[in-house]
Short mmCIF file of C-alpha atoms in Angstrom, two decimals:
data_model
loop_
_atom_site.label_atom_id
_atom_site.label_comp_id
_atom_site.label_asym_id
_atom_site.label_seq_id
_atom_site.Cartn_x
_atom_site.Cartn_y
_atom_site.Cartn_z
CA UNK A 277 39.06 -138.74 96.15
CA UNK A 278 35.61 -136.91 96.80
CA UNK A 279 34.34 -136.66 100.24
CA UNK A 280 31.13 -137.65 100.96
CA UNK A 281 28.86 -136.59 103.92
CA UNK A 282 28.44 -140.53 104.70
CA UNK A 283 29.31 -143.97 103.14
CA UNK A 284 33.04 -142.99 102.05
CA UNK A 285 33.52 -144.54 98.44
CA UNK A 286 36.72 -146.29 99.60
CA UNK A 287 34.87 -148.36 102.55
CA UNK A 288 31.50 -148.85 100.32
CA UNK A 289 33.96 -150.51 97.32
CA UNK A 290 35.68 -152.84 100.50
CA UNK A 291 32.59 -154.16 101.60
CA UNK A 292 31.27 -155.14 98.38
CA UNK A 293 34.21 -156.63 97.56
CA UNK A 294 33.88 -158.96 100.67
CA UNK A 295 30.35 -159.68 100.11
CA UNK A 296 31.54 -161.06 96.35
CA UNK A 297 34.30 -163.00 97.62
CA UNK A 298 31.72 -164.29 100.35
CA UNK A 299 28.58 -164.90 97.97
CA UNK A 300 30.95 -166.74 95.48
CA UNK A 301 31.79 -169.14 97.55
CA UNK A 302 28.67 -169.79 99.56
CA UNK A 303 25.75 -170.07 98.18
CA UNK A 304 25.73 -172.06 95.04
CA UNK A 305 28.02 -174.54 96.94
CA UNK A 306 25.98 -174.84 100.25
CA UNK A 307 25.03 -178.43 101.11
CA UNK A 308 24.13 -180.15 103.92
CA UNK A 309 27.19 -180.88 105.49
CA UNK A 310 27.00 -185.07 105.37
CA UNK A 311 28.19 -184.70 101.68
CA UNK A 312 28.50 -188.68 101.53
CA UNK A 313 24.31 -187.98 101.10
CA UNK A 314 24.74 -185.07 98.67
CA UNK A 315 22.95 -186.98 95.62
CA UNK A 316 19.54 -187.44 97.45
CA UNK A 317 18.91 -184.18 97.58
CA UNK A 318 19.31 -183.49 93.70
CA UNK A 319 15.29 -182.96 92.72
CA UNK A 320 15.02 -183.82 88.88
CA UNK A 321 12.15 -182.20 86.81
CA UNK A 322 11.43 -185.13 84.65
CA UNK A 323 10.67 -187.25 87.77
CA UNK A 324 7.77 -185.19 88.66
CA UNK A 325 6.28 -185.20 84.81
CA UNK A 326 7.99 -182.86 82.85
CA UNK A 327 8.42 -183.65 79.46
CA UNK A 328 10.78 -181.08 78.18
CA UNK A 329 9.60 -181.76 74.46
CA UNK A 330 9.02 -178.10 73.68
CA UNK A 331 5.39 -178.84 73.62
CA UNK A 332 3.84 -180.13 76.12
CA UNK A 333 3.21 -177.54 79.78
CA UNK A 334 5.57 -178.28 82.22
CA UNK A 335 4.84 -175.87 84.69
CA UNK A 336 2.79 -178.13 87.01
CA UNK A 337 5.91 -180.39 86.90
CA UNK A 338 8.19 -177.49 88.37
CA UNK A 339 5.68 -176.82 91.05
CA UNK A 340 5.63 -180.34 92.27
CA UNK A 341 9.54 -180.52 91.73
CA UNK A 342 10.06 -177.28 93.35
CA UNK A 343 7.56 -177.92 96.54
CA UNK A 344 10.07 -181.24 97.13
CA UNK A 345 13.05 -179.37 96.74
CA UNK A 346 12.64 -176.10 99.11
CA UNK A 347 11.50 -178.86 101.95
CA UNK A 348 15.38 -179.78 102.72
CA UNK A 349 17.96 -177.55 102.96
CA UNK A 350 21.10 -177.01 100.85
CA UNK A 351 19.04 -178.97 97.40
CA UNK A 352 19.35 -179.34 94.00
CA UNK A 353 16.24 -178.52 91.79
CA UNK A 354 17.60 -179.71 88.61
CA UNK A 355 16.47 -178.93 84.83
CA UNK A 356 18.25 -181.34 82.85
CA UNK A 357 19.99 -180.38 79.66
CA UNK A 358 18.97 -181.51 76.04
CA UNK A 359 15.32 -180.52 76.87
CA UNK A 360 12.93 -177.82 75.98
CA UNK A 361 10.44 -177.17 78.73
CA UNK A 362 7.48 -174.99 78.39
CA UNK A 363 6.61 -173.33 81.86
CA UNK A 364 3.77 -170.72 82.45
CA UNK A 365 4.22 -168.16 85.17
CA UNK A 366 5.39 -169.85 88.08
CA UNK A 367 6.53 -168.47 91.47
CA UNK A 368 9.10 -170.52 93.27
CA UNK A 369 8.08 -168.98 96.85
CA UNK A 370 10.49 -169.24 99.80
CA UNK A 371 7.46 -168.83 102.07
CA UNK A 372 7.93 -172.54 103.65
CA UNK A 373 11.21 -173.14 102.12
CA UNK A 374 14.59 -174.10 103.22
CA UNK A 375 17.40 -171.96 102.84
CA UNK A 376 20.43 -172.23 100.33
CA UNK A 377 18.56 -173.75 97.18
CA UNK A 378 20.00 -174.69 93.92
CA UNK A 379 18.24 -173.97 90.74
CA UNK A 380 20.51 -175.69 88.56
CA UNK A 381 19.41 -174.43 84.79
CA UNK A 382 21.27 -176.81 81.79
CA UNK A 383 18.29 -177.06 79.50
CA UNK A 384 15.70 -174.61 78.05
CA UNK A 385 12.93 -173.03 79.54
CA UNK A 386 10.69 -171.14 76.74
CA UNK A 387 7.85 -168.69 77.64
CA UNK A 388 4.49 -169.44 76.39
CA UNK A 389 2.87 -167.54 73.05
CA UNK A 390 -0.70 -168.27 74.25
CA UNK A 391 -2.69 -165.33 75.70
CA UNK A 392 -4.65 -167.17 77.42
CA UNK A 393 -1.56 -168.28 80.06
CA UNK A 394 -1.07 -165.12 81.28
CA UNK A 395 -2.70 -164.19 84.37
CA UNK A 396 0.20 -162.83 86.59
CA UNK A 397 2.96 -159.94 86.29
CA UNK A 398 5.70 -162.64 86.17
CA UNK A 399 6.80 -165.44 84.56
CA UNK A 400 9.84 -167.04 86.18
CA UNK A 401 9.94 -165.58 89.82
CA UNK A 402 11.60 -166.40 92.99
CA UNK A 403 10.10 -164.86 96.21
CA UNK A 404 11.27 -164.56 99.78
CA UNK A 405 13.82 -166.99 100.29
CA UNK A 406 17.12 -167.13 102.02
CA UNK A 407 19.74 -168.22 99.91
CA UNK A 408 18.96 -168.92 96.37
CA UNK A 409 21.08 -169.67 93.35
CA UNK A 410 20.50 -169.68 89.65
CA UNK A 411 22.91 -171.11 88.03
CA UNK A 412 23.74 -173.76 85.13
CA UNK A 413 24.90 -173.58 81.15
CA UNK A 414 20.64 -173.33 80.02
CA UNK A 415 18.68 -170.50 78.38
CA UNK A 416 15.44 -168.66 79.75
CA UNK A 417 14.21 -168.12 76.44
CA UNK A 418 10.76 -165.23 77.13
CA UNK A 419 10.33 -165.83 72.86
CA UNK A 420 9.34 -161.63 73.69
CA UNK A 421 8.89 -160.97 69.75
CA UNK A 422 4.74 -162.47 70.42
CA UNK A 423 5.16 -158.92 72.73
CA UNK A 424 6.75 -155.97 71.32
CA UNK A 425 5.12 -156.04 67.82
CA UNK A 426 2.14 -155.42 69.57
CA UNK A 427 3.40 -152.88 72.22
CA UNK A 428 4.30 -149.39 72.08
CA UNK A 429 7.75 -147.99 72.63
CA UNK A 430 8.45 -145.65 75.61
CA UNK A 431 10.66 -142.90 73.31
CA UNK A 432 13.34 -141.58 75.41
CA UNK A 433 13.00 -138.15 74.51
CA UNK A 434 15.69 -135.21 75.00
CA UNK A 435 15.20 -131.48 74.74
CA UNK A 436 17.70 -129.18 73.17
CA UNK A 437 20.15 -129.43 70.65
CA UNK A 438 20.29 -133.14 70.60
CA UNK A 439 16.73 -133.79 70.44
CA UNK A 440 17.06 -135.73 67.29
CA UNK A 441 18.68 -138.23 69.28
CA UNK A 442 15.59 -140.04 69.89
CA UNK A 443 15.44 -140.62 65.90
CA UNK A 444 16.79 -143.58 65.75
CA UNK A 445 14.40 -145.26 68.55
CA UNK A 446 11.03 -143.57 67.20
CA UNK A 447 8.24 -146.21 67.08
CA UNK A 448 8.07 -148.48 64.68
CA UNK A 449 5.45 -150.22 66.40
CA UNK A 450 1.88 -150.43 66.64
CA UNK A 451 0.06 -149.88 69.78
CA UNK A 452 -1.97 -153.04 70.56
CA UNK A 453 -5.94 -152.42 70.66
CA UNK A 454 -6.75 -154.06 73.92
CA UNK A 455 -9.97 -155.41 72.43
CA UNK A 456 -8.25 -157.28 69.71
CA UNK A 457 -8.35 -161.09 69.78
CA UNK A 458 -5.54 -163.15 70.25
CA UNK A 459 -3.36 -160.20 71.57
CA UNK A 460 -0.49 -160.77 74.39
CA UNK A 461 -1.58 -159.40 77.39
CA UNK A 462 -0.42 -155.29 78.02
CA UNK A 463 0.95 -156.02 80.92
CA UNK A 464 4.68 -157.30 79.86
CA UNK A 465 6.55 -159.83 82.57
CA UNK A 466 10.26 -160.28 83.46
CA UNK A 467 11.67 -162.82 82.45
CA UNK A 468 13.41 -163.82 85.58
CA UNK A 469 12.68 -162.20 88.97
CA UNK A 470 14.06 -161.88 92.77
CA UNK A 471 11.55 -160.83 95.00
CA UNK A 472 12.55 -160.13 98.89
CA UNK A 473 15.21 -162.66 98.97
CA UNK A 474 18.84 -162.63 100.54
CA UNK A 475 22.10 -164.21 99.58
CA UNK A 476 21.00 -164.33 96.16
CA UNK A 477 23.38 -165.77 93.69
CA UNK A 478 22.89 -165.58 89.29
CA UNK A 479 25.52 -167.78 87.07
CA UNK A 480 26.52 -168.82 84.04
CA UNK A 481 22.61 -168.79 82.46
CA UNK A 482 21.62 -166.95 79.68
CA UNK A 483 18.32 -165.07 78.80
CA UNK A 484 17.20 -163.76 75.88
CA UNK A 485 13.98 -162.38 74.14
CA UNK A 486 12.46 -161.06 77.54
CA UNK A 487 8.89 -159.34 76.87
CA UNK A 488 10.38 -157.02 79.03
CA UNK A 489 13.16 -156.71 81.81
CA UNK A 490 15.26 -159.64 81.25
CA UNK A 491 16.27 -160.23 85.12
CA UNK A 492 15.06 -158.12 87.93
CA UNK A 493 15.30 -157.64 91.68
CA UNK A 494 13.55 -156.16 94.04
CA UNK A 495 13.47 -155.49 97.72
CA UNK A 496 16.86 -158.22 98.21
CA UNK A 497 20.09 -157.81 100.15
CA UNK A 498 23.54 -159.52 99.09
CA UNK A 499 23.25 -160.40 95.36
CA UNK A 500 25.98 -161.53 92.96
CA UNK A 501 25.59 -162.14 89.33
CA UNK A 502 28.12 -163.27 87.16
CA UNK A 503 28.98 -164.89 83.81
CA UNK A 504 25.61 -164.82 82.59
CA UNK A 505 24.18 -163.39 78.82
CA UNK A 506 21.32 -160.95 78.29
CA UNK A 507 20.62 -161.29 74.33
CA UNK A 508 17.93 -159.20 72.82
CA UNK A 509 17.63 -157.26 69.63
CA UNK A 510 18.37 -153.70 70.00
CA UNK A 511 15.30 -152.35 68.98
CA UNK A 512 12.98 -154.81 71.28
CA UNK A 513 11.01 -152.05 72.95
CA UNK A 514 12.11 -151.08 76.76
CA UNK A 515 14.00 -154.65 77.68
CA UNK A 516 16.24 -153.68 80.24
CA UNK A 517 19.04 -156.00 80.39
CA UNK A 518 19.17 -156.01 84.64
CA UNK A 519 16.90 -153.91 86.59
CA UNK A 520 17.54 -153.37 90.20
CA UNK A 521 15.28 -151.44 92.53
CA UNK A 522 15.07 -151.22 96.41
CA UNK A 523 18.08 -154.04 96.54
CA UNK A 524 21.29 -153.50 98.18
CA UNK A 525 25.05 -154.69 98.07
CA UNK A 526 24.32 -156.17 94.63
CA UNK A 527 27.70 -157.17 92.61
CA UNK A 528 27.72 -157.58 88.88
CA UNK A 529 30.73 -158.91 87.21
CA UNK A 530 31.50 -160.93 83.85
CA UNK A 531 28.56 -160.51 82.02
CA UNK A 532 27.46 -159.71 78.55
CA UNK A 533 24.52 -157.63 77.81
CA UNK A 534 22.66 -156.90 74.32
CA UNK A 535 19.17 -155.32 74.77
CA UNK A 536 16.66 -152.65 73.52
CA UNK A 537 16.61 -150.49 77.18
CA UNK A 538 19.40 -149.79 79.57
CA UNK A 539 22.03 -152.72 79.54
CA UNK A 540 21.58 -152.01 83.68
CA UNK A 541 19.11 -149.73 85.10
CA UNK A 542 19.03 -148.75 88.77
CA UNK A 543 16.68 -147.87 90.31
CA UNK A 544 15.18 -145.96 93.59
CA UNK A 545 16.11 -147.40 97.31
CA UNK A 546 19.36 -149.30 95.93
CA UNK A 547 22.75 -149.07 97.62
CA UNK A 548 26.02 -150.54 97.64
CA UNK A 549 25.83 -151.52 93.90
CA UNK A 550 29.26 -153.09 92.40
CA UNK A 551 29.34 -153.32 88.42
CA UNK A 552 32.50 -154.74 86.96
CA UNK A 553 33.78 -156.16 84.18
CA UNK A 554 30.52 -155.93 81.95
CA UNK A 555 30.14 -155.54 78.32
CA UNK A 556 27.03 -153.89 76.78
CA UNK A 557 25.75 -153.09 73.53
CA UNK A 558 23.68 -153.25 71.73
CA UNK A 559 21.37 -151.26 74.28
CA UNK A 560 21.12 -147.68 76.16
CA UNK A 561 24.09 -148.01 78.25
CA UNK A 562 24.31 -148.12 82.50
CA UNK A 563 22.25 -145.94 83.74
CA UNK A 564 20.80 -144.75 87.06
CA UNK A 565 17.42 -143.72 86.88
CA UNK A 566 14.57 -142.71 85.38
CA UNK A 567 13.89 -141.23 89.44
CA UNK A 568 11.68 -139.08 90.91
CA UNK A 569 8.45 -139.91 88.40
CA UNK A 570 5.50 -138.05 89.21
CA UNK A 571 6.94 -136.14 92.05
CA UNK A 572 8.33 -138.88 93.76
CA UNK A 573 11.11 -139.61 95.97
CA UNK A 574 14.30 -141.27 95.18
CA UNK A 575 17.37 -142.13 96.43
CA UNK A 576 20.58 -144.11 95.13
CA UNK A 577 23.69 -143.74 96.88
CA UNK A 578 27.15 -145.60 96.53
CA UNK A 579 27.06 -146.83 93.08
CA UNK A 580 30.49 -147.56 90.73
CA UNK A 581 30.53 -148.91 87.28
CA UNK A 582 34.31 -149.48 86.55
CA UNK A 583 36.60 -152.11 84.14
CA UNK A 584 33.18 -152.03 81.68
CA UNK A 585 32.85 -151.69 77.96
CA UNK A 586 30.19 -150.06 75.71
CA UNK A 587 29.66 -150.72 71.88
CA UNK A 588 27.11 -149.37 69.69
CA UNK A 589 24.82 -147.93 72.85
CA UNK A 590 22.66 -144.70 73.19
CA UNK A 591 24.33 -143.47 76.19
CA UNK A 592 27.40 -144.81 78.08
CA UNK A 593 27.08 -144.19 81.70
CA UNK A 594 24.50 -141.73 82.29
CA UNK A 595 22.23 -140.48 85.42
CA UNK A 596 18.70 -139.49 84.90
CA UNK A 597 15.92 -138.12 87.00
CA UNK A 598 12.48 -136.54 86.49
CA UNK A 599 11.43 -133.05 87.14
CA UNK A 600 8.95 -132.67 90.34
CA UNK A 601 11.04 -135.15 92.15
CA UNK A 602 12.74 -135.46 95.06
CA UNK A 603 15.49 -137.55 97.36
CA UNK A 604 18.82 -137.95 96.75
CA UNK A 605 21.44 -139.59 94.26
CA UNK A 606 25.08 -139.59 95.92
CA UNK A 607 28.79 -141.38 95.72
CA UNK A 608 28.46 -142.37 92.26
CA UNK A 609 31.93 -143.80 90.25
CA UNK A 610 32.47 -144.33 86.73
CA UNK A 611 35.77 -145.56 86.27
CA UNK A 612 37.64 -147.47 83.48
CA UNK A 613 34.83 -147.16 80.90
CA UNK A 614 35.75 -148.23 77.10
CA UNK A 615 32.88 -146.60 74.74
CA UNK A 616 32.91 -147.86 70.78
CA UNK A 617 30.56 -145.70 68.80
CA UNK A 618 28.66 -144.10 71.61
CA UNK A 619 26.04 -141.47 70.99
CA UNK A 620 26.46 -139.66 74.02
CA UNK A 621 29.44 -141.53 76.57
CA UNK A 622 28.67 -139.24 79.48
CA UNK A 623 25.43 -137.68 80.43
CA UNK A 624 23.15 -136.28 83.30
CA UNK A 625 19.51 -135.48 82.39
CA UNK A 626 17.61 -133.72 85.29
CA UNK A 627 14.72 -133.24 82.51
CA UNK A 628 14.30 -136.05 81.37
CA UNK A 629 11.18 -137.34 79.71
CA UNK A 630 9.87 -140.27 78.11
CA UNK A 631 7.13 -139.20 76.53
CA UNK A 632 5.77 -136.55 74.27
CA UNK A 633 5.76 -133.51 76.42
CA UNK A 634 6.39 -132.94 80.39
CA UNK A 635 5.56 -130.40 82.56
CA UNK A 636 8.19 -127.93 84.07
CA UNK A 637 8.52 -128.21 88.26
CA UNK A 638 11.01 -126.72 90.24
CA UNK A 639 11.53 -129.56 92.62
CA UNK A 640 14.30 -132.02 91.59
CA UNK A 641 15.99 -134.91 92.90
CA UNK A 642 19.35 -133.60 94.23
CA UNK A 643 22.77 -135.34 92.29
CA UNK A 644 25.88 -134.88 94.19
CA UNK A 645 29.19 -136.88 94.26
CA UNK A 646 29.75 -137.95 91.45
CA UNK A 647 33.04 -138.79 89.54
CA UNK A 648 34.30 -139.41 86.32
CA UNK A 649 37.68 -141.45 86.05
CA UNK A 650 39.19 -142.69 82.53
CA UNK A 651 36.63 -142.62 80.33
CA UNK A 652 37.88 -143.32 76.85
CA UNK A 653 36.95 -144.06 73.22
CA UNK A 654 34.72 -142.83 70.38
CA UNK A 655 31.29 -141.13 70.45
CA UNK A 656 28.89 -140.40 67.66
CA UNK A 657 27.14 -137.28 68.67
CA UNK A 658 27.92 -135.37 71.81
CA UNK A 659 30.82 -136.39 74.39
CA UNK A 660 29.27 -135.08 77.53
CA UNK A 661 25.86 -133.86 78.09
CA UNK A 662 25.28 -132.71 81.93
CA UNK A 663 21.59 -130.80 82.32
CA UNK A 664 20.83 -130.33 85.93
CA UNK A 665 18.15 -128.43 87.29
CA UNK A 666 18.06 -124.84 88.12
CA UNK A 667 16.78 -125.13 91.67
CA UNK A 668 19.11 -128.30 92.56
CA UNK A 669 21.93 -128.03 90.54
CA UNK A 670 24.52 -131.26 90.03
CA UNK A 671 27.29 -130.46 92.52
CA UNK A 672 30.65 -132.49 93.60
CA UNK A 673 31.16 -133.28 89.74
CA UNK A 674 34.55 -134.70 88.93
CA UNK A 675 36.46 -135.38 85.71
CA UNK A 676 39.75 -137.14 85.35
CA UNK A 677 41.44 -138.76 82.16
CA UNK A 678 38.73 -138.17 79.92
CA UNK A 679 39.53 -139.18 76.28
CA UNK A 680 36.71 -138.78 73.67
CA UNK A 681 37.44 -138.59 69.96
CA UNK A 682 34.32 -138.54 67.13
CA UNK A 683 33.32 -141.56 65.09
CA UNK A 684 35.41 -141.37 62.39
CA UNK A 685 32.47 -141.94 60.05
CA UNK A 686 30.15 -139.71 61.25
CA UNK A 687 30.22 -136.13 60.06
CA UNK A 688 27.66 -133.86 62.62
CA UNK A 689 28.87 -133.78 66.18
CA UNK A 690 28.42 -131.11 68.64
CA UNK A 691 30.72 -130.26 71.69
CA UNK A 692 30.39 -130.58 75.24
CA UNK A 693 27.31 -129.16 77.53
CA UNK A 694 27.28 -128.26 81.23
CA UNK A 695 23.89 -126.72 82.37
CA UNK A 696 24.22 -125.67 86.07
CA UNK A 697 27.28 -128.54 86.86
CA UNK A 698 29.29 -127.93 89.35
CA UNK A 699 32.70 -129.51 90.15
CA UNK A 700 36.40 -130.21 88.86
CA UNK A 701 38.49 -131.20 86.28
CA UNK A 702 40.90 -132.93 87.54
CA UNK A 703 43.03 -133.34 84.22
CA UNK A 704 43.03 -132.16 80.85
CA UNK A 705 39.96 -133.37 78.73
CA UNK A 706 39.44 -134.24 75.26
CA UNK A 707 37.95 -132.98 74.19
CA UNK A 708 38.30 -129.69 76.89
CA UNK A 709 35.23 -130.03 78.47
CA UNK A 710 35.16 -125.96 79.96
CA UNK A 711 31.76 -125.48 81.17
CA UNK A 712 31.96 -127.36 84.33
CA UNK A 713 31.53 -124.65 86.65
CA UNK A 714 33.76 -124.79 89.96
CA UNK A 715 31.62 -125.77 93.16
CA UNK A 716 30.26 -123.08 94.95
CA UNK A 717 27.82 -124.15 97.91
CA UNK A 718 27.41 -127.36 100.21
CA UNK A 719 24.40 -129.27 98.98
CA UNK A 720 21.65 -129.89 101.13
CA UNK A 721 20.27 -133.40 100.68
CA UNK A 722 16.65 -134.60 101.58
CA UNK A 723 16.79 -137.01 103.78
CA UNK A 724 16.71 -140.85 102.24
#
């Protein structure tokens, strides 16, 4: 087991653990406690207008349901199945609400194709509230194909010998003239979004064809998603499956996720992050990062990724950061990963770049801690790619049971590549994975 200067692994995995036991069995089932009354505080959309015939705007039906609903604690805002409602952007805010609310999703809610709707940076959002749960057998449905044929494709773009890499996700799009009539908006929305809220709770929903980020949270503490589907094509341009940033002891467990972006992306300020039990593919794998954009700083600390599977993906579990930046990304875990047909299974990029061209800056943000348990199955171009920076190099790296074998119908692969990565291998490798250099100085970490 790695030591760490703070947040041991061992007590960071213990407490997440109790927070997921914890959120399970709180918040979707908090009531008020006279459950002989439980029914009067179920708050049906269809009794406040909504028509749910596909058609027809329901949004101002959700507000008025919703304003009803956050009044009394422990309620049920229900959208009934065998209905298709069209809602605008909407924010259900917690400002004046009650705590422990139910959302309780069993029908359809599809995202408007008109332009002329769009006036915020969300569609479905819940703000500030203590205590929320999504949950329910329905579809968000963000009907995103109105957005990416007319938006351009960030092009994750890689330097060296596996530049080509980014062939396969070249543009094939576009880019949308803002002066032409009857465009969507720039300015793509997630589909569903968590805003400053605690306790949070995400269940059995699915959500497909987001414009962008399919669910997304921001600034909340304690959140637990499970059993819920992310569905996108995989060439639906930068549609993250679940994007977390600023958030922390976050648990995500029994989910399926097919996208055109990272099947999870996390992001700066984020903590105590539990992924388990997740399948993704199509999509660009679990990753941490883009960070440190435009010489900014970052930190991410006390992440694992274990019991997961990856089919068909870019990248498996990978770590990436911009040059310029700075902060800190330590006690990362990637254990028990299953890769099918993975270009690249293991990688971290402390160049990378999105665009075209980037400048070169010395600054980086610093990646320490970070270990690599059982990681097995097939790749399709390159097993391991670690490129750290020369000023900050990746230290603390650990392999252990690492099992990669070729595609067995692909023909050009290339070996592994350590650029200033230093650490262990634990076990033998296969492939042997020999540059790994062995550590040779104590990091220094910015503070985060």
């Amino acid at each position: 087991m790695l030591r760490f200067s703070r947040n041991p692994m061992k007590l960071v995995i213990l407490l997440v653990l109790v927070i997921y036991c914890s959120l399970e069995n709180a918040t979707c089932n908090a009531r008020s406690q006279e459950s002989n009354i439980e029914n009067f505080y179920v708050f049906n959309v269809l009794d406040y207008g909504a028509k749910g015939d596909g058609i027809t705007y329901d949004t101002k039906a959700f507000e008025a349901t919703w304003i009803k609903a956050c009044k009394v604690e422990g309620s049920t805002m229900m959208v009934p199945s065998n209905y298709d409602f069209l809602v605008g952007p909407i924010s259900f805010s917690g400002s004046h609400c009650e705590k422990n609310i139910v959302f309780q999703l069993d029908g359809r809610i599809i995202a408007p194709t008109n332009p002329k709707v769009w006036g915020l940076l969300q569609w479905l959002e819940f703000s500030k509230l203590n205590g929320i749960c999504v949950k329910g057998k329905g579809i968000i449905d963000g009907q995103g194909s109105v957005w990416w044929k007319n938006t351009p494709l960030l092009i994750e773009e890689y330097q060296g010998d596996y530049s080509e890499v980014q062939d396969d996700y070249a543009p094939k799009i576009a880019l949308m003239s803002s002066k032409s009539k009857g465009k969507m908006p720039r300015t793509r929305p997630a589909a569903l979004k968590f805003y400053g809220s605690s306790n949070v709770v995400v269940t059995g929903i699915t959500i497909q064809n987001s414009p962008k980020a399919h669910l997304k949270f921001d600034n909340c503490v304690a959140v637990q998603v499970s059993g819920i589907t992310v569905s996108s094509p995989g060439d639906s341009p930068n549609t993250d499956g679940i994007h977390i940033q600023n958030s922390q002891n976050v648990v995500i467990n029994s989910s399926h996720i097919a996208c055109g972006d990272d099947c999870i992306s996390i992001q700066t300020g984020s903590s105590a992050v539990f992924i388990h039990d997740v399948h993704c593919g199509p999509g660009h794998g679990f990753s941490i990062g883009g960070l440190g954009k435009d010489n900014t700083k970052a930190c991410v600390s006390n992440i694992t990724v274990q019991d997961s599977t990856l089919q068909n993906t870019m990248t498996g579990v990978r770590i990436k950061t911009w040059q310029g930046g700075s902060g800190s990304v330590q006690g990362i875990m990637f254990s028990n990963i299953h890769v099918s047909d993975v270009k690249i299974p293991i990688m971290i990029d402390q160049f990378y770049c999105d665009k075209r061209k980037c400048g070169n800056h010395t600054s980086a943000v610093a990646i320490s801690g970070v270990s690599y348990q059982s990681i097995k199955g097939t790749y399709s171009y390159k097993p391991v790619h670690f490129a750290c920076s020369d000023s900050v190099p990746c230290t603390g790296v650990s392999l252990a049971a690492i099992e990669l074998k070729p595609s067995s119908e692909k023909k050009h692969f290339y070996g592994p590549y350590c650029w200033e990565t230093y650490g262990e291998l634990r076990t033998n490798t296969t492939p042997p994975i020999d540059c790994i250099q062995p550590d040779k100085r104590i990091p220094s970490y910015d503070s985060c």
